[in-house]
Coordinates of C-alpha atoms and ligand atoms in Angstrom, one line a residue:
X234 CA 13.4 -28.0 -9.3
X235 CA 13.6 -25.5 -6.0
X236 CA 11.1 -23.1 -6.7
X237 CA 12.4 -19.5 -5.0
X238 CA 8.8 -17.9 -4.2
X239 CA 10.2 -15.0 -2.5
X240 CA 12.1 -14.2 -5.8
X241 CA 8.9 -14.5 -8.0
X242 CA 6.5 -12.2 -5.4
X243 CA 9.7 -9.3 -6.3
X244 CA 9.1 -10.6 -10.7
X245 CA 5.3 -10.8 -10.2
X246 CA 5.4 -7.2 -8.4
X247 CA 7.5 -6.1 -11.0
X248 CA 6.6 -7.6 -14.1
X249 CA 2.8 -7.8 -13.6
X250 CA 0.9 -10.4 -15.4
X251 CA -1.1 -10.6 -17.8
X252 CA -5.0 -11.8 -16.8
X253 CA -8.4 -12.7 -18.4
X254 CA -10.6 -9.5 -19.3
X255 CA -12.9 -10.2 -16.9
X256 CA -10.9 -10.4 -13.9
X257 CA -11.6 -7.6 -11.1
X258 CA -9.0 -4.9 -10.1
X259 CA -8.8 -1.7 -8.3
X260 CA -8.4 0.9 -11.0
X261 CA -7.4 3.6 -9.0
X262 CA -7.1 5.1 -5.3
X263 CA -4.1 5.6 -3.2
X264 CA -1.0 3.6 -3.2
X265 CA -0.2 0.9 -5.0
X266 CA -4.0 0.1 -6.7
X267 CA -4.2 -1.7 -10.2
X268 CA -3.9 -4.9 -8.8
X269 CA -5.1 -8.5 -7.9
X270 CA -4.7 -10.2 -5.3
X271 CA -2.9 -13.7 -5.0
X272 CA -0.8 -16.2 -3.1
X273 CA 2.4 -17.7 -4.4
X274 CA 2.3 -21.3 -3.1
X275 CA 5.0 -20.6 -0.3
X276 CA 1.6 -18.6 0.9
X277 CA 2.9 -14.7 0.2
X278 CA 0.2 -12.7 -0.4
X279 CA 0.9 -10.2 -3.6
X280 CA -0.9 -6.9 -4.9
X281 CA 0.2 -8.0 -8.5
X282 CA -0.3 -5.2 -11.1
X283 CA -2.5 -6.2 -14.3
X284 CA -2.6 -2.9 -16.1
X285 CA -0.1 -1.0 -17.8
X286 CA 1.4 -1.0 -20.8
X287 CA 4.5 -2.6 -19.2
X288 CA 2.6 -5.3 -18.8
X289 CA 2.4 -6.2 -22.5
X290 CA 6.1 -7.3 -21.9
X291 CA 5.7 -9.3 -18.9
X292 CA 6.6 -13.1 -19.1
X293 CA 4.0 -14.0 -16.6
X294 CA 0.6 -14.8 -17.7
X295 CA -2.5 -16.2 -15.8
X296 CA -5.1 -19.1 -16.9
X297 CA -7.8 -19.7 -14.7
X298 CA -8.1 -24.1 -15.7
X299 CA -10.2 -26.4 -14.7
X300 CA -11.5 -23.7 -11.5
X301 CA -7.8 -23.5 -10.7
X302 CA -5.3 -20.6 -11.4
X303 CA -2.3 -21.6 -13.5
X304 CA 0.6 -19.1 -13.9
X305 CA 2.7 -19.7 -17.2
X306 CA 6.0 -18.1 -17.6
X307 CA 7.4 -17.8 -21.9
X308 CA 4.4 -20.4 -21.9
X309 CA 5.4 -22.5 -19.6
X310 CA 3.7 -23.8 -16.6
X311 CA 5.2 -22.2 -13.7
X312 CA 2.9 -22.6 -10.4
X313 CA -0.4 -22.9 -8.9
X314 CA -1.4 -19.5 -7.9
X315 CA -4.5 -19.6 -5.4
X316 CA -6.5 -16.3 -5.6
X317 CA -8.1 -14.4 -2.5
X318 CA -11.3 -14.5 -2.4
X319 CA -13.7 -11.3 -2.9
X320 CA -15.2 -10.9 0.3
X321 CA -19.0 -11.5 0.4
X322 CA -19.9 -7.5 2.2
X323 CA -18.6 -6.6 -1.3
X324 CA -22.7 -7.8 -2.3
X325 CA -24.1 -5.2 1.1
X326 CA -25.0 -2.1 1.0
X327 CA -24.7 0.5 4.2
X328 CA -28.1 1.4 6.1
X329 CA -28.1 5.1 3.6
X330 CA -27.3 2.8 0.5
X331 CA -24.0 3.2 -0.6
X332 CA -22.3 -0.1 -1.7
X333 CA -20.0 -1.1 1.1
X334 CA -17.2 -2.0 -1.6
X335 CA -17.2 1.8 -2.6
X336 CA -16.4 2.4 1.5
X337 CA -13.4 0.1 2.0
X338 CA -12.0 -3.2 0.9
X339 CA -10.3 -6.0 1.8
X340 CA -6.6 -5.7 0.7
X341 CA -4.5 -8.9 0.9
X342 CA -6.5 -11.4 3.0
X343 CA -7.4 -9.5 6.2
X344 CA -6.3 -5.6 6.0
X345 CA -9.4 -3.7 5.7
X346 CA -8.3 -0.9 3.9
X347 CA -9.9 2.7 2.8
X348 CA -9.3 6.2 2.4
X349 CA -11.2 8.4 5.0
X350 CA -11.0 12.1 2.9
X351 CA -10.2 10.9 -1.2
X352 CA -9.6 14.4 -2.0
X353 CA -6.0 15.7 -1.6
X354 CA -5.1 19.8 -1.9
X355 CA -2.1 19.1 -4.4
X356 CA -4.8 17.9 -6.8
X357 CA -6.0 21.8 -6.7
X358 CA -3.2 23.1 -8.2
X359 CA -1.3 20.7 -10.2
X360 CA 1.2 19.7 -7.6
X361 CA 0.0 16.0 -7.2
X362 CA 2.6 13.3 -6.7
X363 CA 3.2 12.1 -10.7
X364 CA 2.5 8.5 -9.4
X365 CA -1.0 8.8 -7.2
X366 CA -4.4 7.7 -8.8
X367 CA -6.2 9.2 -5.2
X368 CA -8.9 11.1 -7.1
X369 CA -9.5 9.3 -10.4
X370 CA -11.3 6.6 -7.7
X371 CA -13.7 9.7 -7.7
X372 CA -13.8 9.8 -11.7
X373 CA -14.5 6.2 -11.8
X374 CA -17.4 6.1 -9.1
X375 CA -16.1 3.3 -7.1
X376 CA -16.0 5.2 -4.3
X377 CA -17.1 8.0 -2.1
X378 CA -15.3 11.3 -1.0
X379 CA -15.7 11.3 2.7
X380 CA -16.2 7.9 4.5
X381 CA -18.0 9.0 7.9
X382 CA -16.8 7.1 10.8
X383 CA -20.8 5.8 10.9
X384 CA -20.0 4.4 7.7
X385 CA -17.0 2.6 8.5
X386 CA -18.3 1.1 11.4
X387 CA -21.6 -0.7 9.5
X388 CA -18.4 -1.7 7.1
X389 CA -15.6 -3.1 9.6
X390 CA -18.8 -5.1 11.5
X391 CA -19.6 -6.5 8.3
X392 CA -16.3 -7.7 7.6
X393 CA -15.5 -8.9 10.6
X394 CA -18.5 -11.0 10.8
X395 CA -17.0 -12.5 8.1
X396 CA -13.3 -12.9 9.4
X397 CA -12.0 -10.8 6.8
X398 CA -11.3 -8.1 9.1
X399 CA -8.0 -8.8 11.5
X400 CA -6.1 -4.9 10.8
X401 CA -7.2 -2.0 9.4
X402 CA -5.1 0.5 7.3
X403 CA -6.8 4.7 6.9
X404 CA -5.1 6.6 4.6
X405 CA -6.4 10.2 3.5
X406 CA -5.1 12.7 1.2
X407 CA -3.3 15.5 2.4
X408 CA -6.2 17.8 4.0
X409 CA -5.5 22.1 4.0
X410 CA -3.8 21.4 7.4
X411 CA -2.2 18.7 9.3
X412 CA -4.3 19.4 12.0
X413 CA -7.7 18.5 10.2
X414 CA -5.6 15.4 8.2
X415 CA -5.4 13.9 12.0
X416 CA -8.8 15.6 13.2
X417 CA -10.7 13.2 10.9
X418 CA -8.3 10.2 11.6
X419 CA -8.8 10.1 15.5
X420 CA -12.1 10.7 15.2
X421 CA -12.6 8.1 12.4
X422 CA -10.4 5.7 14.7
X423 CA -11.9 6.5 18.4
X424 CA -15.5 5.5 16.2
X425 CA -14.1 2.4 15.1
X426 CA -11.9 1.4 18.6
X427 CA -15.5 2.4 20.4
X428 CA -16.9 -1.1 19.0
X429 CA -14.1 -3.4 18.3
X430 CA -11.0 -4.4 19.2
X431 CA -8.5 -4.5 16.2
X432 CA -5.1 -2.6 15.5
X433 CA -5.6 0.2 12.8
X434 CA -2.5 1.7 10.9
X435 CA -2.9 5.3 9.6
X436 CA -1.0 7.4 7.5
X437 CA -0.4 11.0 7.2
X438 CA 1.7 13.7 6.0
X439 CA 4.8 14.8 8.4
X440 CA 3.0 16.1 11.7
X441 CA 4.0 18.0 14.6
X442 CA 4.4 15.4 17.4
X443 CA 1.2 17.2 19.8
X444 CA -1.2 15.3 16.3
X445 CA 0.8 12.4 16.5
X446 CA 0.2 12.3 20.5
X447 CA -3.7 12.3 19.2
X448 CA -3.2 10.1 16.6
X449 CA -1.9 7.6 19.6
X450 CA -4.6 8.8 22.1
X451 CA -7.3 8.0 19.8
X452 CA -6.2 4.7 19.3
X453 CA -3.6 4.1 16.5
X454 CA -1.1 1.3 16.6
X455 CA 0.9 1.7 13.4
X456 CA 1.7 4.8 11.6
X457 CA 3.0 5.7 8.0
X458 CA 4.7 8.8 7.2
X459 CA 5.7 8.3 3.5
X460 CA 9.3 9.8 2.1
X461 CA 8.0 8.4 -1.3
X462 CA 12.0 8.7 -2.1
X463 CA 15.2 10.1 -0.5
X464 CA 16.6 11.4 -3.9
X465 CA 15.5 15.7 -3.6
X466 CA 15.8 16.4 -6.8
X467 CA 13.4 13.3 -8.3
X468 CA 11.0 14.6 -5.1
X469 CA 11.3 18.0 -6.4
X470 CA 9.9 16.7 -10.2
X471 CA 7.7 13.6 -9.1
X472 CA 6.2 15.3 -5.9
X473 CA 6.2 18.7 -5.9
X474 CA 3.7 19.1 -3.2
X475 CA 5.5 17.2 -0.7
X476 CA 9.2 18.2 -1.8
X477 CA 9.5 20.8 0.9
X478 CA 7.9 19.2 3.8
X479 CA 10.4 18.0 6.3
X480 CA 10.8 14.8 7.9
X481 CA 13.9 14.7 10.4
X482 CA 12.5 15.5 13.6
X483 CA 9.0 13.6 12.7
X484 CA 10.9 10.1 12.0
X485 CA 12.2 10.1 16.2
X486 CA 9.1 11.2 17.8
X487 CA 6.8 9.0 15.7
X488 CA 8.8 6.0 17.1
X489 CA 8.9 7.9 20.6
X490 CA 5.3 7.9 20.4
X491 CA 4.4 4.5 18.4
X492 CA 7.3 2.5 19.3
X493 CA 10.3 0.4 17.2
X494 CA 8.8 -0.9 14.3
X495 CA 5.3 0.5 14.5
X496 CA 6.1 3.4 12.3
X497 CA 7.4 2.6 8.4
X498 CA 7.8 4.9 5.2
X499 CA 6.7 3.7 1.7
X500 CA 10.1 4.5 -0.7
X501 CA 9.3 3.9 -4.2
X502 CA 11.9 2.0 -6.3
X503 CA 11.9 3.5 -10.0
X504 CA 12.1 7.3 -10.1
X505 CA 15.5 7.4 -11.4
X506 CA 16.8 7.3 -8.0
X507 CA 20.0 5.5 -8.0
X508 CA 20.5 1.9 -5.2
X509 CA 22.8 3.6 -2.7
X510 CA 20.4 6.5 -2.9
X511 CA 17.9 3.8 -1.4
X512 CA 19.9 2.1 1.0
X513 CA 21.6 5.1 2.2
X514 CA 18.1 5.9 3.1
X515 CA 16.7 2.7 4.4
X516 CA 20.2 2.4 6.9
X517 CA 18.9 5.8 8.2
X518 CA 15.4 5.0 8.5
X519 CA 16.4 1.5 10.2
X520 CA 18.8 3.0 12.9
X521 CA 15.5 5.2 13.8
X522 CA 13.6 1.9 14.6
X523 CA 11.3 2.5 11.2
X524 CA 10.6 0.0 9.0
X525 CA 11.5 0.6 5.0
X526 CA 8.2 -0.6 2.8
X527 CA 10.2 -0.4 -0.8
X528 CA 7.7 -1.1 -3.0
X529 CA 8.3 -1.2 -6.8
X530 CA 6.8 1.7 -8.6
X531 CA 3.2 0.7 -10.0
X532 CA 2.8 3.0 -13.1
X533 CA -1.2 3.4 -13.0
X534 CA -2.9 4.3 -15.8
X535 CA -4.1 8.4 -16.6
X536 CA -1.4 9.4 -14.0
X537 CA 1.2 10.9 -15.6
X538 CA 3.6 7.8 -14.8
X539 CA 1.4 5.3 -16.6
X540 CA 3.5 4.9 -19.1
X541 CA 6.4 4.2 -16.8
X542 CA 7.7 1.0 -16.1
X543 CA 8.2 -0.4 -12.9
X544 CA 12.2 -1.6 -11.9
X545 CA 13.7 -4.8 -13.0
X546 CA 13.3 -7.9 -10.7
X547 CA 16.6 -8.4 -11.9
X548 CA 17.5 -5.0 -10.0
X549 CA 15.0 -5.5 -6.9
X550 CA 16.1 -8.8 -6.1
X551 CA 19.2 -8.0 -4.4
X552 CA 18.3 -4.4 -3.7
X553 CA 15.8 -6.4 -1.0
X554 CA 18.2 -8.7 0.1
X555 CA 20.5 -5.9 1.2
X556 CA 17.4 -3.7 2.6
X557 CA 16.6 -7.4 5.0
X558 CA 20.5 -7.2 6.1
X559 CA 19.7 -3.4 7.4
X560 CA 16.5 -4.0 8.9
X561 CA 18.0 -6.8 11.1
X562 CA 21.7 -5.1 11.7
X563 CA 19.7 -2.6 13.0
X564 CA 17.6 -4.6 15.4
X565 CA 14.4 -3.7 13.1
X566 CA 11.4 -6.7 12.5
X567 CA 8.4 -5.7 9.6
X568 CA 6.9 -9.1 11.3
X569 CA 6.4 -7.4 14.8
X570 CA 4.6 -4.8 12.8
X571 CA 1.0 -4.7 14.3
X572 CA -0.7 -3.4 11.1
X573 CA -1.7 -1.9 7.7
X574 CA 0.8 -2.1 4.9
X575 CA 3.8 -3.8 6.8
X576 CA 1.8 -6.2 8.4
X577 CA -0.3 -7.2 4.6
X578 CA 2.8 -7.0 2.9
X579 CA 1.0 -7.6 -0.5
X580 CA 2.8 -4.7 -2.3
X581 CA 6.5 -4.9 -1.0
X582 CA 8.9 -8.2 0.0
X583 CA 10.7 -6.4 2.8
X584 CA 9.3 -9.4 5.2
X585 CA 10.0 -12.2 2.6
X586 CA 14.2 -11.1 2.3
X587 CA 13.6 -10.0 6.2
Ligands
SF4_1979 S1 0.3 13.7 -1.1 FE1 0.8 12.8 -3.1 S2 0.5 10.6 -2.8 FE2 -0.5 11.6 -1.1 S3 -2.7 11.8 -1.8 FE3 -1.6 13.7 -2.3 S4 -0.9 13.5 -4.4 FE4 -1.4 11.4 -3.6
SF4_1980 S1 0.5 -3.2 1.3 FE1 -0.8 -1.5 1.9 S2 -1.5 -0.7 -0.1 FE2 -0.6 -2.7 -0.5 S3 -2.3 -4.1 -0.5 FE3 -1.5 -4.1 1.6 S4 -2.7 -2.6 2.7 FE4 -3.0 -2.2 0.5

């Protein structure tokens, strides 16, 4: 039998699986969190969710056997699925004594990964993307709300020193003004670029190209500026924060600035938007020189979405095929991405159907 990994990474990212109580996962935080971490045997790394109520429906179910990880599908054995290791800083704790885990982690094998400022202003007043778990990391304690760039440097060290380290993705929440969003990037970044060399991928609201111009100064390789989806009216209900913010001129100098492929937007797959809504959007992100990161939705729990379920494979599938036929009519490449979420790839297959 021909096993087609690229098509299970899109069922496990959709479907989820269904694991052993006692297995770890990120409960909350920004992006796509509620998830482990494995490798398909074709080597793809995947963020695959494990909670949610969609997941009491999944096919997919996952045995750890004999020190090995088996994944059954209807109860059948399906593959070998080789899980990433927990990286050993997750046992240090930084010179003031805060857990280095609760300062940044390793996402996918090598991207550490954190969230400078886990606060966000739309969480004052209600207006909070539907989707986004950024503060309940707060409620849970398994983190901190400002990582100092002192911090962060004990941190990347640490996981470096242990190879675990090769890119490193900031995100932040979005900060009472753009200004002070990219204040506390650069200077968190210049800290980091100070003591070692290794591409850092940020992402920030829409910003008037003089902070993008810092962002770069500072040292930035890759940047995110996240459309979350192209449909107005589901931006208008699912983020009501960001609905009005406006993108056109951004998209051209971030690329001006960061170059072809260096700058990507998450779209979220499984708002109600419709396909042609997506690839409408994707064609006019990929004639820009930006690279598409459709992920699936991941419905995480106490966010008003938890109860959502993600897309169909059955529907993401060929949605990704099409999106890989863009990218590459349009001269775009997610694998000359330099890094954060393009380059770890665990929660999208843009660079598997690429
Ligand atoms: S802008 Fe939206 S997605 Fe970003 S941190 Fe705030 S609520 Fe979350
Ligand atoms: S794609 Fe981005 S959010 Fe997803 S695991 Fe990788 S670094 Fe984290």
């Amino acid at each position: 039998m021909i096993m087609d990994y690229n098509s299970l990474k899109v069922e496990l990212l959709c479907s989820g699986v269904k694991v052993p109580d006692e297995i770890w996962y990120r409960k909350g935080g920004a992006g796509p969190a509620a998830g482990r971490y494995f490798q398909v045997p074709s080597g793809a790394a995947v963020n695959i969710p494990v909670q949610g109520k969609f997941i009491e429906r999944s096919p997919f179910r996952l045995e750890s056997v004999d020190g090995k990880w088996a994944l059954y599908r209807d109860d059948d054995f399906y593959c070998e699925m080789t899980p990433i290791p927990q990286p050993e800083f997750y046992k240090m704790k930084t010179t003031n004594g805060i857990p280095m885990w609760k300062i940044a982690l390793v996402h996918g094998t090598d991207c550490l990964s954190t969230t400078v400022d886990q606060t966000c202003i739309y969480w004052r007043d209600g207006r909070q993307c539907k989707f986004c778990g950024i503060e309940l990391s707060l409620e849970y304690d398994t983190t901190i709300k400002r990582k100092s760039p002192e911090q962060l440097v004990e941190v990347t060290r640490a996981t470096k020193d242990e190879g675990r380290a090769n890119h490193m993705t900031l995100t932040i929440g979005s900060q009472d003004t753009p200004a002070e969003e990219c204040a506390i990037l650069s200077e968190t970044v210049r800290s980091i670029k100070e003591q070692f060399d290794i591409p850092i991928h940020v992402q920030t609201e829409p910003v008037e190209k003089m902070h993008m111009e810092e962002l770069f100064a500072s040292g930035v390789d890759t940047i995110g500026i996240h459309i979350e989806s192209f449909d107005k009216d589901i931006m208008k209900k699912i983020c009501p924060g960001k609905s009005g913010i406006y993108y056109d001129g951004v998209w051209q100098s971030a690329v001006d600035i960061f170059g072809r492929d260096q700058v990507s937007s998450f779209v979220i797959a499984g708002l109600g938007e419709t396909d042609e809504n997506i690839i409408q959007g994707c064609e006019m992100l990929s004639s820009i020189g930006i690279v598409p990161f459709v992920v699936p939705l991941r419905p995480i729990a106490k966010t008003p979405l938890a109860d959502w379920s993600p897309p169909l494979p059955e529907r993401m599938i060929p949605l990704y095929r099409r999106i890989g036929e863009i990218m590459k009519r349009n001269g775009v490449s997610p694998l000359r991405n330099r890094a954060g979420c393009v380059r770890c790839g665990c929660c999208s297959a843009i660079s598997e159907f690429f």
